[in-house]
Coordinates of C-alpha atoms in Angstrom, one line a residue:
X1 CA -17.5 -10.0 -41.6
X2 CA -18.5 -8.1 -38.5
X3 CA -16.2 -7.8 -35.7
X4 CA -16.3 -10.2 -33.0
X5 CA -17.6 -7.7 -29.6
X6 CA -17.7 -9.3 -26.4
X7 CA -20.6 -8.4 -23.9
X8 CA -19.9 -6.9 -20.4
X9 CA -19.2 -8.4 -17.4
X10 CA -21.5 -7.5 -14.6
X11 CA -20.3 -6.3 -11.1
X12 CA -21.5 -9.7 -9.5
X13 CA -19.8 -11.6 -12.5
X14 CA -16.8 -9.1 -12.3
X15 CA -16.6 -9.9 -8.9
X16 CA -16.3 -13.9 -9.0
X17 CA -13.9 -13.7 -11.8
X18 CA -11.3 -11.1 -9.7
X19 CA -12.1 -14.6 -7.1
X20 CA -11.4 -16.8 -9.0
X21 CA -8.0 -15.0 -10.2
X22 CA -7.3 -14.4 -6.6
X23 CA -7.2 -17.8 -5.8
X24 CA -5.6 -18.9 -9.3
X25 CA -2.4 -16.2 -8.2
X26 CA -2.3 -17.1 -4.5
X27 CA -2.1 -20.9 -5.3
X28 CA 0.3 -20.6 -8.5
X29 CA 3.6 -22.6 -8.4
X30 CA 6.9 -21.4 -10.0
X31 CA 9.7 -22.7 -11.4
X32 CA 11.6 -22.4 -8.0
X33 CA 9.1 -24.4 -6.9
X34 CA 9.1 -27.3 -9.4
X35 CA 13.3 -27.2 -8.7
X36 CA 12.6 -27.7 -5.1
X37 CA 9.8 -30.6 -5.3
X38 CA 12.5 -31.8 -8.1
X39 CA 15.7 -32.0 -5.9
X40 CA 13.9 -34.1 -2.8
X41 CA 11.4 -36.3 -5.1
X42 CA 13.1 -36.6 -8.8
X43 CA 14.1 -40.9 -8.9
X44 CA 16.8 -40.3 -11.3
X45 CA 18.6 -37.5 -9.4
X46 CA 18.1 -39.5 -5.7
X47 CA 19.7 -42.7 -7.9
X48 CA 22.5 -40.7 -8.7
X49 CA 23.3 -39.6 -5.2
X50 CA 22.9 -42.9 -3.7
X51 CA 25.5 -44.2 -6.3
X52 CA 27.9 -40.9 -5.6
X53 CA 27.8 -42.1 -1.8
X54 CA 28.1 -45.8 -2.5
X55 CA 31.5 -44.8 -4.7
X56 CA 33.2 -42.2 -2.1
X57 CA 33.0 -45.7 0.0
X58 CA 35.9 -47.2 -2.5
X59 CA 38.6 -45.0 -1.6
X60 CA 38.2 -46.0 2.5
X61 CA 38.1 -49.9 1.6
X62 CA 41.0 -50.1 -0.7
X63 CA 43.4 -47.9 2.0
X64 CA 42.4 -50.8 4.2
X65 CA 44.1 -52.9 2.9
X66 CA 46.9 -51.2 2.6
X67 CA 46.9 -50.1 6.5
X68 CA 47.7 -52.8 9.6
X69 CA 45.8 -55.4 10.3
X70 CA 44.8 -56.1 13.7
X71 CA 42.7 -59.3 14.3
X72 CA 42.1 -61.6 17.5
X73 CA 41.6 -65.1 18.0
X74 CA 40.4 -67.7 20.4
X75 CA 40.2 -71.7 20.1
X76 CA 38.8 -73.4 23.0
X77 CA 39.4 -77.9 22.2
X78 CA 38.4 -80.4 24.3
X79 CA 39.9 -84.1 23.2
X80 CA 38.9 -87.1 24.4
X81 CA 41.3 -89.6 24.1
X82 CA 40.3 -93.3 25.4
X83 CA 37.5 -94.2 28.0
X84 CA 40.6 -95.1 30.2
X85 CA 43.3 -92.5 29.9
X86 CA 42.1 -88.7 31.0
X87 CA 40.6 -86.0 29.0
X88 CA 42.4 -82.8 27.9
X89 CA 40.7 -79.6 27.4
X90 CA 42.8 -76.7 25.7
X91 CA 42.3 -73.0 25.4
X92 CA 44.4 -70.7 23.0
X93 CA 44.1 -67.6 22.9
X94 CA 45.8 -65.2 19.9
X95 CA 46.3 -61.0 18.6
X96 CA 47.7 -60.6 15.1
X97 CA 48.8 -57.2 13.4
X98 CA 49.9 -57.4 10.0
X99 CA 51.3 -55.1 7.6
X100 CA 51.6 -55.3 3.7
X101 CA 54.8 -53.8 2.8
X102 CA 54.8 -54.8 -0.9
X103 CA 51.5 -55.4 -2.7
X104 CA 51.4 -53.5 -6.2
X105 CA 47.7 -54.3 -7.2
X106 CA 46.5 -52.7 -4.2
X107 CA 48.5 -49.8 -4.0
X108 CA 47.1 -49.2 -7.9
X109 CA 43.6 -50.4 -6.4
X110 CA 43.9 -47.9 -4.1
X111 CA 44.9 -45.3 -7.1
X112 CA 42.0 -46.6 -8.8
X113 CA 39.4 -46.0 -5.8
X114 CA 40.0 -42.6 -6.4
X115 CA 40.1 -42.2 -9.7
X116 CA 36.1 -44.3 -9.4
X117 CA 35.2 -41.9 -6.2
X118 CA 35.7 -39.4 -8.1
X119 CA 34.1 -40.6 -10.8
X120 CA 30.7 -40.9 -8.9
X121 CA 31.2 -37.6 -7.7
X122 CA 31.1 -36.2 -11.2
X123 CA 28.2 -38.6 -12.3
X124 CA 25.8 -37.3 -9.4
X125 CA 27.2 -33.5 -10.8
X126 CA 26.1 -34.2 -14.5
X127 CA 23.3 -35.3 -13.0
X128 CA 22.7 -32.3 -10.8
X129 CA 23.1 -30.3 -13.9
X130 CA 20.9 -32.7 -16.5
X131 CA 17.9 -31.7 -13.4
X132 CA 18.0 -28.6 -14.3
X133 CA 17.3 -28.3 -17.9
X134 CA 15.0 -31.0 -17.3
X135 CA 12.8 -29.1 -15.1
X136 CA 13.3 -26.6 -17.2
X137 CA 11.9 -28.0 -20.2
X138 CA 8.7 -30.2 -18.4
X139 CA 8.0 -26.6 -16.6
X140 CA 8.3 -24.6 -20.0
X141 CA 6.4 -27.4 -22.2
X142 CA 3.6 -27.3 -19.6
X143 CA 3.4 -23.5 -20.7
X144 CA 3.3 -24.0 -24.1
X145 CA 1.2 -26.8 -24.1
X146 CA -0.8 -24.4 -22.1
X147 CA -0.4 -21.8 -24.8
X148 CA -1.0 -24.0 -27.6
X149 CA -4.3 -25.3 -26.4
X150 CA -5.7 -21.8 -25.5
X151 CA -5.4 -20.6 -29.3
X152 CA -6.8 -23.1 -30.5
X153 CA -9.7 -22.8 -28.4
X154 CA -9.9 -19.3 -29.5
X155 CA -8.7 -20.6 -32.9
X156 CA -12.2 -22.6 -32.9
X157 CA -13.9 -20.0 -31.2
X158 CA -13.5 -18.1 -34.9
X159 CA -13.8 -20.1 -36.8
X160 CA -17.7 -21.6 -35.3
X161 CA -18.6 -18.4 -35.3
X162 CA -17.4 -17.3 -39.1
X163 CA -19.1 -20.7 -39.9
X164 CA -22.2 -19.2 -38.0
X165 CA -22.2 -16.3 -40.2
X166 CA -21.0 -18.0 -43.1
X167 CA -24.7 -20.1 -42.8
X168 CA -26.5 -17.0 -42.0
X169 CA -25.5 -15.4 -45.3
X170 CA -26.1 -18.5 -47.4
X171 CA -29.4 -18.7 -46.4
X172 CA -30.2 -15.1 -47.6
X173 CA -28.8 -16.2 -50.9
X174 CA -25.1 -13.7 -50.5
X175 CA -22.9 -16.7 -50.6
X176 CA -22.6 -19.8 -52.3
X177 CA -22.4 -23.6 -50.6
X178 CA -19.1 -23.8 -51.2
X179 CA -18.3 -21.2 -48.8
X180 CA -20.2 -23.0 -46.3
X181 CA -18.7 -26.1 -47.4
X182 CA -15.0 -24.2 -47.0
X183 CA -16.1 -23.1 -43.1
X184 CA -17.2 -26.5 -42.1
X185 CA -13.6 -28.0 -43.2
X186 CA -12.1 -25.5 -41.6
X187 CA -14.0 -25.8 -38.5
X188 CA -13.7 -29.6 -38.7
X189 CA -9.8 -29.1 -38.2
X190 CA -9.6 -26.7 -35.7
X191 CA -11.6 -29.1 -33.3
X192 CA -9.1 -31.5 -34.2
X193 CA -6.5 -29.6 -33.7
X194 CA -7.6 -28.2 -30.2
X195 CA -7.9 -32.7 -29.2
X196 CA -4.8 -32.9 -30.3
X197 CA -3.4 -30.1 -28.4
X198 CA -5.3 -31.4 -25.3
X199 CA -3.3 -34.4 -26.1
X200 CA -0.2 -32.4 -25.6
X201 CA -0.9 -30.7 -22.6
X202 CA -1.7 -33.7 -20.3
X203 CA 1.4 -35.4 -21.7
X204 CA 3.7 -32.2 -20.9
X205 CA 1.8 -32.3 -17.2
X206 CA 2.6 -35.9 -17.4
X207 CA 6.0 -35.8 -17.6
X208 CA 6.7 -32.8 -15.0
X209 CA 4.7 -34.6 -12.5
X210 CA 8.0 -37.7 -13.4
X211 CA 10.2 -35.4 -12.2
X212 CA 8.1 -34.0 -9.3
X213 CA 6.1 -37.0 -7.6
X214 CA 3.1 -34.7 -7.5
X215 CA 1.0 -33.3 -10.4
X216 CA 0.7 -29.1 -11.3
X217 CA -2.2 -27.5 -12.9
X218 CA -1.3 -23.9 -12.2
X219 CA 1.6 -22.9 -13.2
X220 CA 3.3 -19.3 -13.1
X221 CA 3.6 -17.6 -17.1
X222 CA 6.9 -16.4 -18.6
X223 CA 6.4 -12.4 -18.3
X224 CA 6.5 -10.7 -21.2
X225 CA 9.1 -8.6 -21.1
X226 CA 11.6 -10.7 -20.6
X227 CA 14.5 -9.6 -22.1
X228 CA 16.2 -11.6 -25.2
X229 CA 19.0 -11.0 -26.0
X230 CA 22.4 -13.1 -27.3
X231 CA 24.8 -15.5 -25.4
X232 CA 27.4 -13.0 -23.4
X233 CA 30.2 -13.4 -24.9
X234 CA 28.9 -13.5 -28.3
X235 CA 31.3 -15.4 -29.8
X236 CA 31.1 -19.2 -30.7
X237 CA 35.3 -20.1 -29.5
X238 CA 34.6 -18.5 -26.7
X239 CA 32.7 -20.9 -25.4
X240 CA 34.4 -23.7 -26.9
X241 CA 36.8 -22.8 -24.7
X242 CA 34.7 -22.8 -21.8
X243 CA 33.4 -25.9 -22.5
X244 CA 36.8 -27.3 -23.4
X245 CA 37.7 -26.3 -19.8
X246 CA 34.8 -27.1 -17.3
X247 CA 32.5 -29.4 -19.6
X248 CA 31.4 -32.0 -16.6
X249 CA 30.7 -34.7 -19.0
X250 CA 34.8 -34.6 -20.4
X251 CA 35.9 -34.3 -17.0
X252 CA 34.0 -37.5 -16.2
X253 CA 34.9 -39.3 -19.4
X254 CA 38.7 -38.0 -18.1
X255 CA 38.3 -40.5 -14.7
X256 CA 36.3 -43.2 -16.1
X257 CA 40.0 -43.1 -18.5
X258 CA 42.2 -42.4 -15.2
X259 CA 40.4 -45.7 -14.0
X260 CA 41.5 -48.0 -16.2
X261 CA 44.5 -46.9 -16.4
X262 CA 44.8 -47.8 -13.1
X263 CA 43.0 -51.0 -13.7
X264 CA 45.4 -52.2 -16.2
X265 CA 48.6 -51.6 -13.9
X266 CA 46.8 -54.1 -11.1
X267 CA 46.5 -56.8 -14.4
X268 CA 49.8 -55.7 -14.8
X269 CA 51.3 -55.9 -11.1
X270 CA 48.9 -59.5 -10.0
X271 CA 52.6 -61.3 -11.0
X272 CA 54.6 -59.1 -8.8
X273 CA 55.7 -60.5 -5.5
X274 CA 54.1 -59.5 -2.4
X275 CA 55.9 -58.8 1.1
X276 CA 53.9 -58.9 4.7
X277 CA 55.2 -59.0 8.3
X278 CA 53.1 -59.9 10.9
X279 CA 53.5 -60.5 14.4
X280 CA 51.6 -63.2 16.6
X281 CA 51.2 -63.0 20.1
X282 CA 49.8 -66.3 21.3
X283 CA 48.9 -68.2 24.8
X284 CA 47.9 -71.8 25.4
X285 CA 46.9 -73.1 28.6
X286 CA 46.3 -76.9 28.5
X287 CA 44.1 -78.3 31.3
X288 CA 44.4 -82.3 31.6
X289 CA 42.1 -84.0 34.2
X290 CA 42.7 -87.7 35.9
X291 CA 46.6 -87.5 35.3
X292 CA 48.5 -85.2 36.6
X293 CA 51.1 -85.6 33.7
X294 CA 51.4 -83.8 30.8
X295 CA 50.1 -80.2 31.7
X296 CA 52.0 -77.6 30.4
X297 CA 51.3 -74.0 29.7
X298 CA 52.5 -72.0 26.1
X299 CA 52.9 -68.4 25.8
X300 CA 55.1 -66.5 23.2
X301 CA 55.8 -63.8 20.2
X302 CA 55.9 -64.8 16.5
X303 CA 57.1 -62.8 14.5
X304 CA 57.4 -63.8 10.4
X305 CA 58.2 -62.1 7.1
X306 CA 56.5 -63.6 4.0
X307 CA 57.2 -63.3 0.4
X308 CA 54.4 -64.6 -2.2
X309 CA 55.7 -65.0 -5.6
X310 CA 52.8 -65.6 -8.3
X311 CA 54.4 -68.6 -11.0
X312 CA 52.0 -69.5 -13.5
X313 CA 48.1 -69.4 -13.0
X314 CA 46.8 -70.9 -16.0
X315 CA 46.9 -68.1 -18.4
X316 CA 44.1 -66.4 -16.1
X317 CA 46.7 -63.4 -15.2
X318 CA 48.2 -63.0 -19.3
X319 CA 44.2 -63.4 -19.8
X320 CA 43.0 -60.4 -17.5
X321 CA 46.5 -58.2 -18.8
X322 CA 44.7 -58.8 -22.2
X323 CA 41.4 -57.5 -21.1
X324 CA 42.6 -54.3 -18.9
X325 CA 44.4 -53.1 -21.9
X326 CA 41.8 -53.4 -24.4
X327 CA 39.4 -51.5 -22.1
X328 CA 41.6 -48.6 -21.6
X329 CA 42.2 -48.2 -24.9
X330 CA 38.4 -48.4 -25.6
X331 CA 37.8 -45.4 -22.4
X332 CA 40.9 -43.2 -24.7
X333 CA 38.6 -43.8 -27.8
X334 CA 35.3 -43.0 -25.7
X335 CA 37.2 -39.3 -24.1
X336 CA 37.4 -38.6 -27.5
X337 CA 33.8 -39.3 -28.6
X338 CA 33.2 -37.3 -25.7
X339 CA 35.0 -34.1 -26.7
X340 CA 34.2 -34.2 -30.0
X341 CA 30.0 -34.2 -28.6
X342 CA 30.3 -31.7 -26.3
X343 CA 31.9 -29.2 -28.9
X344 CA 29.4 -29.9 -31.4
X345 CA 26.7 -29.4 -28.6
X346 CA 28.4 -26.6 -27.8
X347 CA 28.7 -25.0 -31.5
X348 CA 24.9 -26.2 -32.0
X349 CA 23.6 -24.7 -28.9
X350 CA 25.5 -21.5 -29.3
X351 CA 24.0 -20.8 -33.2
X352 CA 19.9 -22.1 -32.2
X353 CA 20.2 -20.1 -29.1
X354 CA 21.5 -16.4 -31.3
X355 CA 18.7 -17.7 -34.0
X356 CA 16.8 -18.0 -31.1
X357 CA 17.1 -14.6 -30.5
X358 CA 16.4 -13.2 -34.0
X359 CA 13.5 -15.3 -34.3
X360 CA 11.6 -14.3 -31.1
X361 CA 11.7 -10.7 -32.6
X362 CA 10.6 -11.9 -36.5
X363 CA 7.7 -14.2 -34.6
X364 CA 6.5 -10.7 -32.5
X365 CA 6.5 -8.5 -35.9
X366 CA 4.9 -11.0 -37.6
X367 CA 1.7 -11.3 -35.6
X368 CA 1.7 -7.7 -36.0
X369 CA 1.7 -8.6 -40.1
X370 CA -0.8 -11.4 -39.8
X371 CA -3.5 -8.9 -37.8
X372 CA -3.2 -6.5 -40.5
X373 CA -3.5 -9.1 -43.0
X374 CA -6.5 -10.4 -41.3
X375 CA -8.1 -6.8 -41.4
X376 CA -7.6 -6.3 -44.7
X377 CA -8.6 -9.4 -45.6
X378 CA -12.0 -9.2 -43.7
X379 CA -12.3 -5.4 -45.5
X380 CA -12.6 -7.4 -48.9
X381 CA -14.1 -10.4 -48.0
X382 CA -17.1 -7.9 -46.8
X383 CA -16.7 -5.7 -49.9
X384 CA -16.8 -8.8 -52.2
X385 CA -13.0 -9.0 -53.4
X386 CA -11.8 -11.8 -51.0
X387 CA -13.3 -15.3 -50.7
X388 CA -14.2 -17.5 -47.3
X389 CA -11.0 -19.1 -47.8
X390 CA -8.7 -16.2 -47.9
X391 CA -10.6 -15.3 -44.9
X392 CA -10.0 -18.1 -43.2
X393 CA -6.3 -18.5 -43.9
X394 CA -5.9 -15.2 -42.7
X395 CA -6.8 -16.5 -39.4
X396 CA -5.4 -19.2 -39.8
X397 CA -2.0 -17.8 -39.9
X398 CA -2.5 -14.7 -37.5
X399 CA -3.2 -18.2 -34.5
X400 CA 0.1 -19.5 -36.2
X401 CA 1.9 -16.7 -35.3
X402 CA 0.6 -16.5 -31.6
X403 CA 1.7 -20.2 -31.7
X404 CA 5.3 -19.5 -33.3
X405 CA 6.0 -16.8 -31.2
X406 CA 5.5 -18.1 -27.9
X407 CA 7.1 -21.4 -28.8
X408 CA 9.9 -19.7 -29.9
X409 CA 10.2 -17.6 -26.3
X410 CA 10.2 -21.2 -24.1
X411 CA 12.7 -22.2 -27.0
X412 CA 15.5 -19.6 -26.0
X413 CA 14.7 -20.4 -22.6
X414 CA 15.1 -23.3 -23.0
X415 CA 18.3 -23.4 -25.1
X416 CA 20.0 -20.7 -22.9
X417 CA 20.5 -23.5 -20.4
X418 CA 21.3 -26.3 -22.8
X419 CA 24.1 -24.1 -24.1
X420 CA 25.2 -23.0 -20.2
X421 CA 25.0 -26.6 -20.0
X422 CA 27.5 -27.5 -22.7
X423 CA 29.8 -25.1 -21.5
X424 CA 29.5 -26.3 -17.7
X425 CA 28.8 -23.5 -16.1
X426 CA 25.4 -24.1 -15.8
X427 CA 24.0 -23.7 -11.8
X428 CA 20.6 -23.4 -10.2
X429 CA 21.3 -19.8 -9.3
X430 CA 20.0 -19.7 -13.9
X431 CA 16.7 -21.0 -12.9
X432 CA 16.5 -18.1 -10.3
X433 CA 16.9 -15.5 -12.6
X434 CA 14.4 -17.2 -14.8
X435 CA 11.9 -17.2 -11.7
X436 CA 12.3 -13.9 -11.4
X437 CA 10.5 -13.1 -14.8
X438 CA 7.5 -15.4 -13.8
X439 CA 4.2 -13.6 -13.3
X440 CA 0.9 -15.4 -12.3
X441 CA -0.9 -12.3 -13.3
X442 CA -0.4 -13.2 -16.6
X443 CA -2.3 -16.3 -15.9
X444 CA -4.9 -14.2 -14.5
X445 CA -5.2 -12.3 -17.8
X446 CA -5.6 -15.5 -20.0
X447 CA -8.4 -16.3 -17.6
X448 CA -10.3 -13.1 -17.6
X449 CA -10.5 -13.0 -21.4
X450 CA -11.7 -17.1 -21.3
X451 CA -14.1 -15.4 -18.7
X452 CA -15.5 -12.9 -20.8

């Protein structure tokens, strides 16, 4: 089979390509651009932030119950006793200052509010870390879909040319009709693969748009020289130690358990006595008409110390104590489960990232091997020692190797971020580092080849 040759572009066509590529490079969206948009537009992170701010108010609410309470009151009374007697009007002013002296449920509620507020803060920070991974995964899924589609289109084009040459060989009697059928079947399969990749790319773009609230059709590519290296430190137990000390999901589960502990204390203290002191200043000014008798004024201070002791509540407090106890046991089990899950994810992500490092190099070598195999198969096909099936398989292996190499590079990037998330060390600077390895020029190169 003769090698495929591209026709040279005319000067006008070349200028048109460069103008097109220039506009594409200028408008290419980076990973950092996507992240900045996601911070302001992703509904999940916005909801997490609102819940964090709402949870932060709980401490003030619980603390207010323990602080002095000041209330003012005014009462106006108009009494018409009978038609023959006087009509009386009375005004009463009052100011009451009260202070809780002993209120164990309120004390434990304040301690619980601090745990819940910390819980809402950690929930927001977990959402921030998840957003970093979601943005990177959605971004590179689009690049993955774009590369896979480009490879599927190139494979379809190559097989179409092979089918055309096979039909020409059959027409002059050089090959059998079975070779034409084999080529046609391969071409039909290539069309189906291309259609599948078009759908996958569309789905990936929609997933990215769901995070930022807008469509993105031109993303910068990951540079070919992007460094692929083993995790640092390259020791599984070191990452497990990082995760145990820094993973936010573990810290969140600990705060949920602390809130459950305080809730159990609240339930156990509901039967304890409460003591409250209050001081009330009142001023009473009655007015009486049609009679001069009975007119009096009252003004004074009332000091009060009250003690309340709950005795019987129909068994509801006992049931609440049992409920709080079981909820505490449940959160203890959830904390253990969270620790085990985090350690499992950390070990899995570490092993996967290490494997990705080796796979990228192996996939790169596989491309060279597949190209050499294709060259040898083409030569054998021309010499009559290899058939059309061998040639089509060799072409398919080359395109598969190219797709696998690109996909493994994207897997490495995403899995590296997941490892850092599991260890609790991920932050926005990790995206900045990756963003520095994005190139608009590589996408332009692909576009240039497609215009050739």
